[in-house]
C-alpha cells in the first residue's frame, strides 16, 4: 500500500494527534489515494467486523453499521495487532474524529470523540463561490424534458465547502447557470464578469469552479496565457490579477470542472476517459495548464474529478433533454452534491491550517 500503509499505522496516527495535527487533516491530504486504492465500504458493512490494516471510504448512501452516532460518511483507519483492532473514524464535512478498540469476535469500546467539534481551520470574514450551474446546485428534474431544478441548500457544493471551512454563517453562492469563463451564460453573464463586478468587502475565501460551458467553443490556452486573451487560461489569469489587486489577503481557490456533455464521457457515452472535447481540450489538459498557472501565481487549486464519484460520473449524474439528447452535466440526486462538496471542502479546509 506504500504511503497508505504508513498512515494506517496506529503509532503514526497517535503521534500526529499528539503534535496537534488532527486526524482529519491527515486523512484529507490522502483523499485521492484512499478513494482510488481502497474503494467504498459495501452497504450494510458492520464496522465491528472490519479488521486488518488500511484506510477505507464510507459513503453515506451505503448504510454501514456501528458508525459513531450521527455520522454517515468519512474515512476509517484500521490497525490490527494481535487480537486487538484499533479504529479511527474521521468525518467528511467537519473535524469530528473518533477512535475505539475491540475484537472482531468480541466486544468493542464506545466511540470516543478525540477532537473538538469546533473547526480549527475556520477563518474570519466571508466566503463567496463563483461558478456555473454546478455551483448554483442544478440537479436533473424528474419530469421528462425538464432540464433541472435546484438542490436543497444543505446539499449544494458551496454550502458543503462553507461547513468544512467554518464559514457557513457568512457565505454567498454566486453560481450562474450556463455561464463560462468566456462563454456568455443564460443570464447574459460570464463567471469572469461576475467576479470583476463583485464587491469583495470583508471576503476572506473565494472559490471559482467553471469551464464546462466553455467546452464547445472556447480555447483552453496555456499556463502562460495573458489576461483576457480570449482563452480560459487568460480569463483565469484575469481573475487572479483582479483578486490580488482588490482583496490581496483573501484565499482564492480554482476548482477543476466536472465532466459534462456526451462528448466528454468517452466512447459510447461510457465513463469519462479523457478524450478531447469539441473545443480541442480535455480535462487532463485543463488540469495540467490551470494547475501550473495557479502554482505560478501562488493560488490554490483543487482537482476533484479523479474522485470515485467522477470516475463513475455517468452513474451519479445524467438526464435526457428532448432537444439535445444525453447530457451528464448534473447529478441525478441532490445528495451527490453533498458528497462532492464534502470532498472538495475537505481539501480546501486544509489550506487554512497555516492561518491559525
mmCIF file of C-alpha atoms in Angstrom:
data_model
loop_
_atom_site.group_PDB
_atom_site.id
_atom_site.type_symbol
_atom_site.label_atom_id
_atom_site.label_comp_id
_atom_site.label_asym_id
_atom_site.label_seq_id
_atom_site.Cartn_x
_atom_site.Cartn_y
_atom_site.Cartn_z
ATOM 1 C CA UNK A 1 0.000 0.000 0.000
ATOM 2 C CA UNK A 2 3.018 2.340 0.114
ATOM 3 C CA UNK A 3 2.115 5.640 1.734
ATOM 4 C CA UNK A 4 -1.265 4.349 2.867
ATOM 5 C CA UNK A 5 0.384 1.650 4.920
ATOM 6 C CA UNK A 6 2.416 4.277 6.749
ATOM 7 C CA UNK A 7 -0.624 6.369 7.593
ATOM 8 C CA UNK A 8 -2.649 3.340 8.644
ATOM 9 C CA UNK A 9 -0.128 2.674 11.416
ATOM 10 C CA UNK A 10 -1.706 3.447 14.786
ATOM 11 C CA UNK A 11 1.519 4.838 16.253
ATOM 12 C CA UNK A 12 1.884 7.269 13.358
ATOM 13 C CA UNK A 13 -1.711 8.419 13.805
ATOM 14 C CA UNK A 14 -1.337 8.911 17.549
ATOM 15 C CA UNK A 15 1.949 10.748 17.053
ATOM 16 C CA UNK A 16 0.263 13.139 14.639
ATOM 17 C CA UNK A 17 -2.572 13.728 17.078
ATOM 18 C CA UNK A 18 -0.138 14.435 19.898
ATOM 19 C CA UNK A 19 1.557 17.036 17.746
ATOM 20 C CA UNK A 20 -1.763 18.820 17.368
ATOM 21 C CA UNK A 21 -2.328 17.755 13.774
ATOM 22 C CA UNK A 22 -5.727 16.111 13.967
ATOM 23 C CA UNK A 23 -6.591 13.012 12.006
ATOM 24 C CA UNK A 24 -8.989 14.937 9.799
ATOM 25 C CA UNK A 25 -6.134 16.882 8.230
ATOM 26 C CA UNK A 26 -4.009 13.833 7.598
ATOM 27 C CA UNK A 27 -6.878 11.850 6.069
ATOM 28 C CA UNK A 28 -7.880 14.613 3.700
ATOM 29 C CA UNK A 29 -4.315 15.015 2.498
ATOM 30 C CA UNK A 30 -4.609 11.456 1.164
ATOM 31 C CA UNK A 31 -8.169 11.545 -0.177
ATOM 32 C CA UNK A 32 -7.373 10.858 -3.828
ATOM 33 C CA UNK A 33 -5.169 7.865 -2.976
ATOM 34 C CA UNK A 34 -7.612 6.482 -0.434
ATOM 35 C CA UNK A 35 -10.590 6.577 -2.768
ATOM 36 C CA UNK A 36 -8.837 5.003 -5.726
ATOM 37 C CA UNK A 37 -6.950 2.316 -3.787
ATOM 38 C CA UNK A 38 -9.461 1.219 -1.179
ATOM 39 C CA UNK A 39 -12.877 1.913 -2.654
ATOM 40 C CA UNK A 40 -16.071 2.284 -0.633
ATOM 41 C CA UNK A 41 -17.264 0.012 2.149
ATOM 42 C CA UNK A 42 -20.210 -2.000 0.911
ATOM 43 C CA UNK A 43 -23.796 -1.470 2.037
ATOM 44 C CA UNK A 44 -24.559 -2.898 5.498
ATOM 45 C CA UNK A 45 -20.874 -3.393 6.325
ATOM 46 C CA UNK A 46 -20.567 -3.999 10.053
ATOM 47 C CA UNK A 47 -17.624 -1.921 11.266
ATOM 48 C CA UNK A 48 -17.206 -4.401 14.127
ATOM 49 C CA UNK A 49 -16.002 -6.937 11.553
ATOM 50 C CA UNK A 50 -13.555 -4.659 9.706
ATOM 51 C CA UNK A 51 -10.030 -5.708 10.707
ATOM 52 C CA UNK A 52 -6.588 -5.789 9.150
ATOM 53 C CA UNK A 53 -4.734 -2.636 8.177
ATOM 54 C CA UNK A 54 -5.885 0.096 5.824
ATOM 55 C CA UNK A 55 -7.945 3.181 5.190
ATOM 56 C CA UNK A 56 -11.497 2.960 3.864
ATOM 57 C CA UNK A 57 -14.021 5.437 2.485
ATOM 58 C CA UNK A 58 -17.532 5.340 3.945
ATOM 59 C CA UNK A 59 -20.257 6.549 1.559
ATOM 60 C CA UNK A 60 -23.429 7.866 3.192
ATOM 61 C CA UNK A 61 -25.519 6.151 0.511
ATOM 62 C CA UNK A 62 -24.148 2.781 1.608
ATOM 63 C CA UNK A 63 -25.562 2.270 5.083
ATOM 64 C CA UNK A 64 -22.880 0.948 7.436
ATOM 65 C CA UNK A 65 -23.431 -0.478 10.895
ATOM 66 C CA UNK A 66 -21.842 0.689 14.173
ATOM 67 C CA UNK A 67 -20.726 4.131 12.997
ATOM 68 C CA UNK A 68 -20.345 6.871 15.617
ATOM 69 C CA UNK A 69 -23.746 8.336 16.450
ATOM 70 C CA UNK A 70 -24.904 10.917 13.919
ATOM 71 C CA UNK A 71 -22.130 10.256 11.379
ATOM 72 C CA UNK A 72 -22.811 8.967 7.847
ATOM 73 C CA UNK A 73 -19.712 9.439 5.682
ATOM 74 C CA UNK A 74 -15.982 9.777 6.153
ATOM 75 C CA UNK A 75 -12.771 7.769 6.409
ATOM 76 C CA UNK A 76 -11.994 4.739 8.599
ATOM 77 C CA UNK A 77 -8.447 3.870 9.656
ATOM 78 C CA UNK A 78 -7.961 0.264 10.753
ATOM 79 C CA UNK A 79 -4.888 -1.167 12.512
ATOM 80 C CA UNK A 80 -4.883 -4.734 13.873
ATOM 81 C CA UNK A 81 -2.207 -6.037 16.211
ATOM 82 C CA UNK A 82 -2.576 -9.442 17.779
ATOM 83 C CA UNK A 83 -6.218 -9.949 18.787
ATOM 84 C CA UNK A 84 -6.973 -6.239 19.062
ATOM 85 C CA UNK A 85 -8.088 -3.789 16.379
ATOM 86 C CA UNK A 86 -7.984 -0.023 16.711
ATOM 87 C CA UNK A 87 -10.256 2.077 14.502
ATOM 88 C CA UNK A 88 -10.126 5.834 13.911
ATOM 89 C CA UNK A 89 -13.063 7.462 12.109
ATOM 90 C CA UNK A 90 -12.805 10.950 10.563
ATOM 91 C CA UNK A 91 -15.978 12.684 9.387
ATOM 92 C CA UNK A 92 -16.032 14.247 5.925
ATOM 93 C CA UNK A 93 -17.548 17.668 6.496
ATOM 94 C CA UNK A 94 -16.209 18.675 9.905
ATOM 95 C CA UNK A 95 -13.352 17.878 12.258
ATOM 96 C CA UNK A 96 -15.094 15.235 14.355
ATOM 97 C CA UNK A 97 -12.612 12.400 14.825
ATOM 98 C CA UNK A 98 -13.346 9.299 16.906
ATOM 99 C CA UNK A 99 -11.429 6.219 17.986
ATOM 100 C CA UNK A 100 -12.162 2.890 19.654
ATOM 101 C CA UNK A 101 -10.665 -0.556 20.265
ATOM 102 C CA UNK A 102 -12.179 -4.000 20.033
ATOM 103 C CA UNK A 103 -12.053 -7.574 18.795
ATOM 104 C CA UNK A 104 -13.777 -8.781 15.637
ATOM 105 C CA UNK A 105 -15.141 -11.762 17.561
ATOM 106 C CA UNK A 106 -15.763 -9.886 20.792
ATOM 107 C CA UNK A 107 -16.921 -6.590 22.242
ATOM 108 C CA UNK A 108 -15.893 -3.074 21.228
ATOM 109 C CA UNK A 109 -15.404 0.026 23.353
ATOM 110 C CA UNK A 110 -17.639 3.014 22.740
ATOM 111 C CA UNK A 111 -16.528 5.575 20.174
ATOM 112 C CA UNK A 112 -14.587 8.376 21.885
ATOM 113 C CA UNK A 113 -14.546 11.850 20.336
ATOM 114 C CA UNK A 114 -10.873 12.867 20.276
ATOM 115 C CA UNK A 115 -11.113 16.320 18.661
ATOM 116 C CA UNK A 116 -13.191 19.383 19.359
ATOM 117 C CA UNK A 117 -16.356 19.876 17.342
ATOM 118 C CA UNK A 118 -15.255 23.427 16.548
ATOM 119 C CA UNK A 119 -13.319 23.797 13.309
ATOM 120 C CA UNK A 120 -9.695 24.802 13.983
ATOM 121 C CA UNK A 121 -9.317 25.973 10.374
ATOM 122 C CA UNK A 122 -12.235 28.398 10.438
ATOM 123 C CA UNK A 123 -11.361 31.808 9.064
ATOM 124 C CA UNK A 124 -12.828 35.189 9.821
ATOM 125 C CA UNK A 125 -14.686 37.004 7.120
ATOM 126 C CA UNK A 126 -16.952 35.987 4.284
ATOM 127 C CA UNK A 127 -16.846 33.176 1.712
ATOM 128 C CA UNK A 128 -18.157 33.677 -1.854
ATOM 129 C CA UNK A 129 -18.429 30.960 -4.520
ATOM 130 C CA UNK A 130 -18.420 31.694 -8.264
ATOM 131 C CA UNK A 131 -19.230 29.205 -10.999
ATOM 132 C CA UNK A 132 -21.886 27.792 -13.293
ATOM 133 C CA UNK A 133 -24.919 25.573 -12.681
ATOM 134 C CA UNK A 134 -22.849 23.080 -10.676
ATOM 135 C CA UNK A 135 -22.106 25.843 -8.179
ATOM 136 C CA UNK A 136 -25.737 27.012 -8.311
ATOM 137 C CA UNK A 137 -26.783 23.437 -7.483
ATOM 138 C CA UNK A 138 -28.600 22.126 -10.563
ATOM 139 C CA UNK A 139 -29.984 18.587 -10.458
ATOM 140 C CA UNK A 140 -31.870 16.842 -13.235
ATOM 141 C CA UNK A 141 -35.632 17.271 -12.949
ATOM 142 C CA UNK A 142 -37.840 14.220 -12.553
ATOM 143 C CA UNK A 143 -40.229 15.268 -15.354
ATOM 144 C CA UNK A 144 -39.213 14.156 -18.894
ATOM 145 C CA UNK A 145 -37.950 17.097 -20.927
ATOM 146 C CA UNK A 146 -37.379 19.259 -17.859
ATOM 147 C CA UNK A 147 -33.696 20.140 -17.633
ATOM 148 C CA UNK A 148 -33.096 20.759 -13.978
ATOM 149 C CA UNK A 149 -34.231 22.000 -10.601
ATOM 150 C CA UNK A 150 -32.113 23.367 -7.751
ATOM 151 C CA UNK A 151 -30.849 21.127 -4.975
ATOM 152 C CA UNK A 152 -31.825 21.901 -1.397
ATOM 153 C CA UNK A 153 -29.477 24.377 0.254
ATOM 154 C CA UNK A 154 -27.750 21.845 2.521
ATOM 155 C CA UNK A 155 -26.579 19.735 -0.443
ATOM 156 C CA UNK A 156 -25.083 22.433 -2.672
ATOM 157 C CA UNK A 157 -21.319 22.341 -3.175
ATOM 158 C CA UNK A 158 -20.630 25.870 -1.793
ATOM 159 C CA UNK A 159 -22.693 25.061 1.300
ATOM 160 C CA UNK A 160 -20.635 21.937 1.990
ATOM 161 C CA UNK A 161 -17.405 23.906 1.432
ATOM 162 C CA UNK A 162 -18.678 26.554 3.858
ATOM 163 C CA UNK A 163 -19.388 23.911 6.504
ATOM 164 C CA UNK A 164 -15.940 22.353 6.072
ATOM 165 C CA UNK A 165 -14.164 25.710 6.341
ATOM 166 C CA UNK A 166 -16.245 27.115 9.174
ATOM 167 C CA UNK A 167 -17.754 29.915 7.074
ATOM 168 C CA UNK A 168 -21.294 28.536 6.941
ATOM 169 C CA UNK A 169 -22.702 31.551 8.784
ATOM 170 C CA UNK A 170 -21.405 34.021 6.206
ATOM 171 C CA UNK A 171 -21.187 32.869 2.601
ATOM 172 C CA UNK A 172 -22.648 33.784 -0.771
ATOM 173 C CA UNK A 173 -23.401 31.408 -3.667
ATOM 174 C CA UNK A 174 -22.849 33.320 -6.933
ATOM 175 C CA UNK A 175 -23.320 30.333 -9.265
ATOM 176 C CA UNK A 176 -24.888 31.260 -12.629
ATOM 177 C CA UNK A 177 -26.384 28.592 -14.890
ATOM 178 C CA UNK A 178 -24.846 28.362 -18.342
ATOM 179 C CA UNK A 179 -22.052 30.827 -17.643
ATOM 180 C CA UNK A 180 -18.479 30.053 -18.632
ATOM 181 C CA UNK A 181 -15.208 31.818 -18.022
ATOM 182 C CA UNK A 182 -15.564 33.309 -21.508
ATOM 183 C CA UNK A 183 -18.866 31.969 -22.865
ATOM 184 C CA UNK A 184 -21.922 34.075 -22.020
ATOM 185 C CA UNK A 185 -24.497 32.191 -19.969
ATOM 186 C CA UNK A 186 -28.280 32.176 -19.903
ATOM 187 C CA UNK A 187 -28.271 35.283 -17.709
ATOM 188 C CA UNK A 188 -26.136 37.234 -20.185
ATOM 189 C CA UNK A 189 -23.120 36.987 -17.875
ATOM 190 C CA UNK A 190 -19.784 35.220 -17.540
ATOM 191 C CA UNK A 191 -18.038 33.860 -14.454
ATOM 192 C CA UNK A 192 -15.164 36.265 -15.049
ATOM 193 C CA UNK A 193 -17.510 39.253 -15.401
ATOM 194 C CA UNK A 194 -19.383 38.312 -12.229
ATOM 195 C CA UNK A 195 -16.117 38.287 -10.302
ATOM 196 C CA UNK A 196 -14.974 41.643 -11.695
ATOM 197 C CA UNK A 197 -18.310 43.234 -10.726
ATOM 198 C CA UNK A 198 -18.485 41.783 -7.194
ATOM 199 C CA UNK A 199 -17.949 43.836 -4.035
ATOM 200 C CA UNK A 200 -15.357 41.846 -2.062
ATOM 201 C CA UNK A 201 -15.579 43.877 1.122
ATOM 202 C CA UNK A 202 -14.977 41.530 4.066
ATOM 203 C CA UNK A 203 -14.360 38.461 1.865
ATOM 204 C CA UNK A 204 -11.649 36.048 3.019
ATOM 205 C CA UNK A 205 -12.328 32.986 0.837
ATOM 206 C CA UNK A 206 -13.176 32.845 -2.884
ATOM 207 C CA UNK A 207 -13.769 29.663 -4.892
ATOM 208 C CA UNK A 208 -14.161 29.537 -8.664
ATOM 209 C CA UNK A 209 -15.401 26.413 -10.462
ATOM 210 C CA UNK A 210 -16.118 26.534 -14.190
ATOM 211 C CA UNK A 211 -15.028 25.657 -17.687
ATOM 212 C CA UNK A 212 -17.648 23.081 -18.600
ATOM 213 C CA UNK A 213 -19.803 25.574 -20.504
ATOM 214 C CA UNK A 214 -16.788 26.833 -22.456
ATOM 215 C CA UNK A 215 -16.062 23.369 -23.850
ATOM 216 C CA UNK A 216 -17.843 23.718 -27.191
ATOM 217 C CA UNK A 217 -16.226 26.906 -28.468
ATOM 218 C CA UNK A 218 -13.511 28.396 -26.231
ATOM 219 C CA UNK A 219 -9.824 27.511 -26.471
ATOM 220 C CA UNK A 220 -8.103 26.417 -23.280
ATOM 221 C CA UNK A 221 -4.950 28.493 -23.645
ATOM 222 C CA UNK A 222 -1.826 27.711 -21.638
ATOM 223 C CA UNK A 223 -0.303 28.399 -18.255
ATOM 224 C CA UNK A 224 1.498 31.332 -19.901
ATOM 225 C CA UNK A 225 -1.664 32.935 -21.319
ATOM 226 C CA UNK A 226 -2.084 36.678 -20.904
ATOM 227 C CA UNK A 227 -5.094 38.043 -19.021
ATOM 228 C CA UNK A 228 -8.245 38.467 -21.127
ATOM 229 C CA UNK A 229 -6.744 36.938 -24.277
ATOM 230 C CA UNK A 230 -9.989 35.138 -25.110
ATOM 231 C CA UNK A 231 -8.923 31.755 -23.691
ATOM 232 C CA UNK A 232 -9.991 30.012 -20.488
ATOM 233 C CA UNK A 233 -6.497 30.332 -19.001
ATOM 234 C CA UNK A 234 -6.487 34.011 -19.963
ATOM 235 C CA UNK A 235 -9.770 34.514 -18.122
ATOM 236 C CA UNK A 236 -8.466 32.713 -15.033
ATOM 237 C CA UNK A 237 -5.335 34.888 -15.132
ATOM 238 C CA UNK A 238 -7.588 37.977 -15.227
ATOM 239 C CA UNK A 239 -9.489 36.639 -12.196
ATOM 240 C CA UNK A 240 -6.256 36.036 -10.293
ATOM 241 C CA UNK A 241 -4.980 39.535 -11.089
ATOM 242 C CA UNK A 242 -8.277 41.144 -10.057
ATOM 243 C CA UNK A 243 -8.447 39.311 -6.735
ATOM 244 C CA UNK A 244 -4.808 40.056 -5.902
ATOM 245 C CA UNK A 245 -5.300 43.733 -6.678
ATOM 246 C CA UNK A 246 -8.603 44.130 -4.819
ATOM 247 C CA UNK A 247 -8.566 41.582 -1.976
ATOM 248 C CA UNK A 248 -4.919 40.526 -1.580
ATOM 249 C CA UNK A 249 -5.487 38.898 1.819
ATOM 250 C CA UNK A 250 -8.282 36.620 0.570
ATOM 251 C CA UNK A 251 -7.626 32.984 -0.311
ATOM 252 C CA UNK A 252 -8.527 32.207 -3.921
ATOM 253 C CA UNK A 253 -9.187 28.585 -4.939
ATOM 254 C CA UNK A 254 -9.647 27.478 -8.564
ATOM 255 C CA UNK A 255 -11.569 24.195 -8.845
ATOM 256 C CA UNK A 256 -11.364 21.710 -11.728
ATOM 257 C CA UNK A 257 -14.622 21.464 -13.754
ATOM 258 C CA UNK A 258 -16.647 18.265 -13.830
ATOM 259 C CA UNK A 259 -17.002 16.136 -16.973
ATOM 260 C CA UNK A 260 -20.234 17.001 -18.733
ATOM 261 C CA UNK A 261 -21.945 16.566 -22.078
ATOM 262 C CA UNK A 262 -21.850 13.470 -24.238
ATOM 263 C CA UNK A 263 -18.526 14.490 -25.854
ATOM 264 C CA UNK A 264 -16.689 14.357 -22.536
ATOM 265 C CA UNK A 265 -17.908 10.949 -21.381
ATOM 266 C CA UNK A 266 -15.846 8.903 -23.813
ATOM 267 C CA UNK A 267 -16.562 6.025 -26.157
ATOM 268 C CA UNK A 268 -20.274 5.197 -26.403
ATOM 269 C CA UNK A 269 -21.071 7.603 -23.554
ATOM 270 C CA UNK A 270 -19.249 5.350 -21.115
ATOM 271 C CA UNK A 271 -17.258 6.512 -18.082
ATOM 272 C CA UNK A 272 -15.164 9.563 -18.972
ATOM 273 C CA UNK A 273 -11.786 8.516 -20.354
ATOM 274 C CA UNK A 274 -10.014 11.802 -21.049
ATOM 275 C CA UNK A 275 -10.946 12.116 -24.720
ATOM 276 C CA UNK A 276 -10.814 15.510 -26.384
ATOM 277 C CA UNK A 277 -13.794 17.818 -26.145
ATOM 278 C CA UNK A 278 -15.253 19.822 -29.025
ATOM 279 C CA UNK A 279 -13.044 22.827 -28.246
ATOM 280 C CA UNK A 280 -9.954 20.671 -28.561
ATOM 281 C CA UNK A 281 -9.057 20.298 -24.895
ATOM 282 C CA UNK A 282 -9.532 17.549 -22.343
ATOM 283 C CA UNK A 283 -9.851 17.580 -18.569
ATOM 284 C CA UNK A 284 -6.306 16.242 -18.364
ATOM 285 C CA UNK A 285 -5.080 19.267 -20.305
ATOM 286 C CA UNK A 286 -7.147 21.637 -18.174
ATOM 287 C CA UNK A 287 -5.589 20.083 -15.092
ATOM 288 C CA UNK A 288 -2.056 20.396 -16.482
ATOM 289 C CA UNK A 289 -2.301 24.000 -17.688
ATOM 290 C CA UNK A 290 -4.517 25.529 -14.996
ATOM 291 C CA UNK A 291 -2.741 23.834 -12.087
ATOM 292 C CA UNK A 292 0.563 25.215 -13.427
ATOM 293 C CA UNK A 293 -0.987 28.658 -13.893
ATOM 294 C CA UNK A 294 -2.236 28.605 -10.295
ATOM 295 C CA UNK A 295 1.096 27.357 -8.963
ATOM 296 C CA UNK A 296 2.998 30.082 -10.763
ATOM 297 C CA UNK A 297 0.643 32.720 -9.333
ATOM 298 C CA UNK A 298 0.562 31.267 -5.780
ATOM 299 C CA UNK A 299 -3.137 30.399 -5.996
ATOM 300 C CA UNK A 300 -4.767 27.280 -4.531
ATOM 301 C CA UNK A 301 -6.050 24.646 -6.981
ATOM 302 C CA UNK A 302 -8.337 21.659 -6.317
ATOM 303 C CA UNK A 303 -8.613 18.703 -8.675
ATOM 304 C CA UNK A 304 -11.689 16.674 -7.763
ATOM 305 C CA UNK A 305 -12.759 14.863 -10.928
ATOM 306 C CA UNK A 306 -10.442 11.929 -10.136
ATOM 307 C CA UNK A 307 -12.527 11.081 -7.086
ATOM 308 C CA UNK A 308 -14.535 7.873 -7.141
ATOM 309 C CA UNK A 309 -17.708 9.802 -7.944
ATOM 310 C CA UNK A 310 -16.328 11.481 -11.030
ATOM 311 C CA UNK A 311 -14.594 8.360 -12.283
ATOM 312 C CA UNK A 312 -18.121 6.966 -12.390
ATOM 313 C CA UNK A 313 -19.795 10.226 -13.371
ATOM 314 C CA UNK A 314 -22.415 8.621 -15.596
ATOM 315 C CA UNK A 315 -23.585 6.508 -12.663
ATOM 316 C CA UNK A 316 -24.056 9.535 -10.430
ATOM 317 C CA UNK A 317 -25.305 12.043 -12.996
ATOM 318 C CA UNK A 318 -27.272 12.146 -16.204
ATOM 319 C CA UNK A 319 -30.516 13.109 -17.773
ATOM 320 C CA UNK A 320 -32.145 13.391 -21.149
ATOM 321 C CA UNK A 321 -33.058 16.639 -22.823
ATOM 322 C CA UNK A 322 -35.555 16.140 -25.658
ATOM 323 C CA UNK A 323 -33.748 18.669 -27.866
ATOM 324 C CA UNK A 324 -30.106 17.783 -27.241
ATOM 325 C CA UNK A 325 -30.147 14.128 -26.219
ATOM 326 C CA UNK A 326 -27.940 12.627 -23.479
ATOM 327 C CA UNK A 327 -26.282 15.052 -21.127
ATOM 328 C CA UNK A 328 -24.322 14.241 -17.987
ATOM 329 C CA UNK A 329 -23.883 17.766 -16.685
ATOM 330 C CA UNK A 330 -25.568 17.400 -13.303
ATOM 331 C CA UNK A 331 -26.199 14.748 -10.644
ATOM 332 C CA UNK A 332 -29.378 12.714 -10.702
ATOM 333 C CA UNK A 333 -29.948 13.188 -6.980
ATOM 334 C CA UNK A 334 -29.073 16.146 -4.796
ATOM 335 C CA UNK A 335 -27.271 14.035 -2.172
ATOM 336 C CA UNK A 336 -24.441 13.579 -4.686
ATOM 337 C CA UNK A 337 -23.739 17.307 -4.455
ATOM 338 C CA UNK A 338 -23.248 16.924 -0.728
ATOM 339 C CA UNK A 339 -20.718 14.139 -1.211
ATOM 340 C CA UNK A 340 -18.769 16.046 -3.854
ATOM 341 C CA UNK A 341 -18.933 19.221 -1.793
ATOM 342 C CA UNK A 342 -17.589 17.423 1.271
ATOM 343 C CA UNK A 343 -14.730 16.017 -0.781
ATOM 344 C CA UNK A 344 -13.812 19.452 -2.145
ATOM 345 C CA UNK A 345 -14.434 21.139 1.202
ATOM 346 C CA UNK A 346 -12.079 18.767 2.984
ATOM 347 C CA UNK A 347 -9.290 19.737 0.615
ATOM 348 C CA UNK A 348 -9.994 23.464 0.820
ATOM 349 C CA UNK A 349 -10.125 23.343 4.626
ATOM 350 C CA UNK A 350 -6.501 22.210 4.646
ATOM 351 C CA UNK A 351 -5.412 25.473 3.060
ATOM 352 C CA UNK A 352 -6.362 27.306 6.249
ATOM 353 C CA UNK A 353 -4.252 25.412 8.763
ATOM 354 C CA UNK A 354 -1.376 27.853 8.341
ATOM 355 C CA UNK A 355 -3.708 30.759 9.107
ATOM 356 C CA UNK A 356 -4.467 29.686 12.654
#
